[in-house]
mmCIF file of C-alpha atoms in Angstrom:
data_model
loop_
_atom_site.group_PDB
_atom_site.id
_atom_site.type_symbol
_atom_site.label_atom_id
_atom_site.label_comp_id
_atom_site.label_asym_id
_atom_site.label_seq_id
_atom_site.Cartn_x
_atom_site.Cartn_y
_atom_site.Cartn_z
ATOM 1 C CA TYR W 1 3.831 7.645 -10.821
ATOM 2 C CA LYS W 2 4.784 11.281 -10.402
ATOM 3 C CA LYS W 3 2.832 12.544 -13.433
ATOM 4 C CA LEU W 4 -0.216 10.453 -12.500
ATOM 5 C CA ILE W 5 -0.101 11.775 -8.929
ATOM 6 C CA ILE W 6 0.211 15.365 -10.102
ATOM 7 C CA ASP W 7 -2.766 14.946 -12.426
ATOM 8 C CA PHE W 8 -4.785 13.301 -9.640
ATOM 9 C CA CYS W 9 -3.913 16.078 -7.189
ATOM 10 C CA ASN W 10 -4.806 18.789 -9.705
ATOM 11 C CA GLU W 11 -8.227 17.167 -10.073
ATOM 12 C CA THR W 12 -8.859 16.674 -6.338
ATOM 13 C CA LYS W 13 -6.974 19.495 -4.566
ATOM 14 C CA HIS W 14 -10.199 21.447 -4.010
ATOM 15 C CA TYR W 15 -11.235 18.692 -1.558
ATOM 16 C CA LYS W 16 -8.338 19.376 0.798
ATOM 17 C CA ASN W 17 -9.573 19.603 4.407
ATOM 18 C CA LYS W 18 -13.118 18.753 3.274
ATOM 19 C CA ILE W 19 -12.673 15.029 3.816
ATOM 20 C CA ASP W 20 -10.516 12.896 6.105
ATOM 21 C CA ILE W 21 -9.613 9.673 4.282
ATOM 22 C CA PRO W 22 -6.373 7.787 3.721
ATOM 23 C CA GLY W 23 -4.227 8.938 0.816
ATOM 24 C CA LEU W 24 -3.136 7.092 -2.291
ATOM 25 C CA PHE W 25 -1.320 3.820 -1.782
ATOM 26 C CA LEU W 26 1.223 2.953 -4.465
ATOM 27 C CA PRO W 27 2.607 -0.572 -4.987
ATOM 28 C CA HIS W 28 6.259 -1.237 -4.225
ATOM 29 C CA GLY W 29 8.789 -3.805 -3.137
ATOM 30 C CA LEU W 30 10.740 -4.551 -0.018
ATOM 31 C CA SER W 31 14.451 -3.732 0.199
ATOM 32 C CA ASN W 32 15.767 -6.492 -2.083
ATOM 33 C CA TYR W 33 12.842 -6.803 -4.497
ATOM 34 C CA LYS W 34 14.677 -5.261 -7.437
ATOM 35 C CA ASN W 35 17.506 -7.810 -7.058
ATOM 36 C CA ALA W 36 15.290 -10.914 -6.755
ATOM 37 C CA ASN W 37 15.843 -13.677 -9.312
ATOM 38 C CA LYS W 38 12.090 -14.253 -9.461
ATOM 39 C CA LYS W 39 9.826 -11.358 -8.677
ATOM 40 C CA TYR W 40 6.768 -12.264 -6.605
ATOM 41 C CA PHE W 41 4.250 -9.523 -6.021
ATOM 42 C CA TYR W 42 1.337 -9.919 -3.601
ATOM 43 C CA VAL W 43 -1.828 -7.957 -4.194
ATOM 44 C CA GLY W 44 -4.428 -7.134 -1.567
ATOM 45 C CA ARG W 45 -7.748 -5.331 -1.789
ATOM 46 C CA ASP W 46 -6.837 -2.091 -0.030
ATOM 47 C CA THR W 47 -4.954 -0.776 2.961
ATOM 48 C CA ASN W 48 -6.185 -0.522 6.513
ATOM 49 C CA CYS W 49 -5.387 3.164 6.897
ATOM 50 C CA TRP W 50 -2.629 4.712 4.908
ATOM 51 C CA GLY W 51 -1.255 8.192 5.170
ATOM 52 C CA SER W 52 -3.667 11.018 4.590
ATOM 53 C CA PHE W 53 -5.356 12.460 1.538
ATOM 54 C CA ASN W 54 -4.876 15.951 3.001
ATOM 55 C CA GLU W 55 -1.130 15.326 3.480
ATOM 56 C CA LEU W 56 -0.892 14.203 -0.142
ATOM 57 C CA ILE W 57 -2.483 17.445 -1.310
ATOM 58 C CA THR W 58 -0.217 19.468 1.001
ATOM 59 C CA ASP W 59 2.844 17.711 -0.456
ATOM 60 C CA PHE W 60 1.485 18.470 -3.936
ATOM 61 C CA GLU W 61 0.951 22.151 -3.102
ATOM 62 C CA ASN W 62 4.503 22.358 -1.733
ATOM 63 C CA ASN W 63 5.904 20.627 -4.827
ATOM 64 C CA HIS W 64 6.980 17.614 -2.729
ATOM 65 C CA ILE W 65 5.379 14.703 -4.568
ATOM 66 C CA GLU W 66 8.710 12.844 -4.329
ATOM 67 C CA LYS W 67 8.382 13.083 -0.532
ATOM 68 C CA TYR W 68 4.957 11.433 -0.693
ATOM 69 C CA ILE W 69 6.269 8.657 -2.941
ATOM 70 C CA LYS W 70 9.265 8.096 -0.653
ATOM 71 C CA GLU W 71 7.054 7.891 2.437
ATOM 72 C CA ASN W 72 4.718 5.502 0.598
ATOM 73 C CA ASN W 73 7.679 3.244 -0.170
ATOM 74 C CA ASN W 74 9.190 3.522 3.281
ATOM 75 C CA TRP W 75 7.000 0.965 5.062
ATOM 76 C CA PRO W 76 7.494 -1.866 5.131
ATOM 77 C CA TYR W 77 10.695 -1.503 3.200
ATOM 78 C CA HIS W 78 12.742 -3.552 5.620
ATOM 79 C CA VAL W 79 11.903 -7.137 6.549
ATOM 80 C CA ASP W 80 11.885 -6.423 10.276
ATOM 81 C CA ASP W 81 8.998 -3.974 9.764
ATOM 82 C CA PHE W 82 7.095 -6.618 7.796
ATOM 83 C CA LEU W 83 7.737 -9.241 10.479
ATOM 84 C CA LYS W 84 6.539 -6.922 13.270
ATOM 85 C CA TYR W 85 3.314 -6.222 11.391
ATOM 86 C CA THR W 86 2.483 -9.845 10.632
ATOM 87 C CA ASN W 87 0.012 -11.079 13.214
ATOM 88 C CA ASN W 88 -0.256 -14.688 12.002
ATOM 89 C CA SER W 89 -4.033 -14.481 11.667
ATOM 90 C CA ALA W 90 -5.261 -17.246 9.370
ATOM 91 C CA GLY W 91 -6.725 -14.801 6.833
ATOM 92 C CA GLY W 92 -4.347 -11.900 7.364
ATOM 93 C CA PHE W 93 -2.773 -10.519 4.188
ATOM 94 C CA TRP W 94 0.787 -10.433 5.528
ATOM 95 C CA THR W 95 0.551 -13.900 7.056
ATOM 96 C CA ILE W 96 -0.770 -15.443 3.842
ATOM 97 C CA ALA W 97 1.698 -13.549 1.643
ATOM 98 C CA GLY W 98 4.643 -14.438 3.902
ATOM 99 C CA LYS W 99 3.859 -18.132 4.088
ATOM 100 C CA LEU W 100 3.108 -18.349 0.370
ATOM 101 C CA HIS W 101 6.358 -16.535 -0.400
ATOM 102 C CA LEU W 102 8.346 -19.085 1.571
ATOM 103 C CA LYS W 103 6.525 -21.969 -0.131
ATOM 104 C CA LEU W 104 7.264 -20.493 -3.560
ATOM 105 C CA HIS W 105 10.926 -20.584 -2.533
ATOM 106 C CA GLY W 106 10.684 -24.274 -1.602
ATOM 107 C CA ILE W 107 10.439 -23.772 2.145
ATOM 108 C CA ASN W 108 7.671 -25.995 3.447
ATOM 109 C CA GLU W 109 8.354 -25.704 7.162
ATOM 110 C CA SER W 110 5.409 -25.006 9.410
ATOM 111 C CA PHE W 111 6.158 -22.074 11.686
ATOM 112 C CA ARG W 112 4.848 -18.759 12.840
ATOM 113 C CA ILE W 113 6.155 -15.686 11.095
ATOM 114 C CA ASN W 114 7.808 -13.581 13.802
ATOM 115 C CA PRO W 115 10.682 -11.128 14.281
ATOM 116 C CA ASP W 116 13.038 -13.948 15.379
ATOM 117 C CA ILE W 117 12.795 -15.837 12.076
ATOM 118 C CA GLU W 118 16.039 -17.208 10.631
ATOM 119 C CA GLU W 119 18.248 -14.841 8.631
ATOM 120 C CA LYS W 120 17.974 -17.004 5.487
ATOM 121 C CA HIS W 121 14.210 -16.493 5.575
ATOM 122 C CA LYS W 122 14.588 -12.749 6.108
ATOM 123 C CA LYS W 123 16.543 -12.495 2.851
ATOM 124 C CA ILE W 124 13.734 -14.277 1.029
ATOM 125 C CA PHE W 125 11.138 -11.962 2.561
ATOM 126 C CA SER W 126 13.187 -8.929 1.500
ATOM 127 C CA GLU W 127 12.484 -9.906 -2.125
ATOM 128 C CA MET W 128 8.685 -9.508 -1.851
ATOM 129 C CA GLY W 129 6.645 -6.843 -3.604
ATOM 130 C CA TYR W 130 3.135 -5.775 -2.666
ATOM 131 C CA GLY W 131 0.293 -3.551 -3.682
ATOM 132 C CA ASN W 132 -3.482 -3.264 -3.660
ATOM 133 C CA LEU W 133 -6.295 -3.408 -6.169
ATOM 134 C CA ASN W 134 -7.576 -0.131 -4.720
ATOM 135 C CA SER W 135 -5.229 2.805 -4.262
ATOM 136 C CA ILE W 136 -7.901 4.568 -2.194
ATOM 137 C CA GLU W 137 -9.566 2.541 0.542
ATOM 138 C CA THR W 138 -12.905 0.964 -0.202
ATOM 139 C CA LYS W 139 -16.201 1.941 1.358
ATOM 140 C CA GLN W 140 -16.215 -1.413 3.180
ATOM 141 C CA SER W 141 -12.900 -0.683 4.901
ATOM 142 C CA LEU W 142 -14.098 2.743 5.999
ATOM 143 C CA GLU W 143 -17.331 1.178 7.272
ATOM 144 C CA ARG W 144 -15.406 -1.497 9.199
ATOM 145 C CA ARG W 145 -13.502 1.254 11.026
ATOM 146 C CA GLU W 146 -16.779 3.150 11.520
ATOM 147 C CA GLU W 147 -15.534 6.154 9.510
ATOM 148 C CA TRP W 148 -17.890 5.955 6.539
ATOM 149 C CA ASN W 149 -20.759 7.941 8.071
ATOM 150 C CA ASP W 150 -18.388 10.729 9.159
ATOM 151 C CA ILE W 151 -17.169 11.626 5.679
ATOM 152 C CA ASN W 152 -18.738 13.448 2.762
ATOM 153 C CA GLN W 153 -19.633 10.475 0.584
ATOM 154 C CA THR W 154 -20.097 12.549 -2.581
ATOM 155 C CA ILE W 155 -16.532 13.809 -2.261
ATOM 156 C CA TYR W 156 -15.312 10.289 -1.470
ATOM 157 C CA TRP W 157 -16.874 8.815 -4.627
ATOM 158 C CA ASP W 158 -15.404 11.579 -6.786
ATOM 159 C CA ILE W 159 -11.916 11.024 -5.327
ATOM 160 C CA LYS W 160 -12.369 7.256 -5.652
ATOM 161 C CA SER W 161 -13.357 7.552 -9.327
ATOM 162 C CA LYS W 162 -10.353 9.796 -10.054
ATOM 163 C CA SER W 163 -8.032 7.310 -8.330
ATOM 164 C CA LYS W 164 -8.966 4.504 -10.757
ATOM 165 C CA ARG W 165 -5.952 5.426 -12.919
ATOM 166 C CA PHE W 166 -3.764 3.879 -10.176
ATOM 167 C CA ASP W 167 -5.831 0.688 -9.857
ATOM 168 C CA LYS W 168 -4.325 -1.046 -12.864
ATOM 169 C CA LEU W 169 -2.403 -4.277 -12.858
ATOM 170 C CA LYS W 170 -0.070 -2.894 -15.550
ATOM 171 C CA PHE W 171 1.612 -0.639 -12.967
ATOM 172 C CA ILE W 172 2.444 -3.634 -10.826
ATOM 173 C CA LEU W 173 3.720 -5.578 -13.806
ATOM 174 C CA GLU W 174 5.872 -2.637 -14.904
#
């Protein structure tokens, strides 16, 4: 991703401090994903806040793209973070992904996903990967948080169009 991020930042750096939107979200796996026998990757639409576009550009200007990538991959990297974030809402991404992941591993128990889940289930959760179809949040997400009208929409659409290079299923498959 480093080269893609550098190219993206070169094309959008002039927007630094002119817009306040979340930064790029890159797909990744939890702590044991790379060692999983079968790799299951769950894909959502977009994040609900994620870092900061301005912080991404600052990291780029300071030649710290690796720092941005590391921070992107830091949460949730550990299962306990994932379990704390899951709110068990019927349509919540993490709830659906967690329950589906257990079912794909032959676990058909009915239970709430919570921090006190059995250790054997935590190992299974640690093998999950996740990403989004949109690396930059959608207009609808910004509207839902009532942020859409506060941003320069022309700048947003230019950044969004330049982020399309990250919105490819091939990156998840690779």
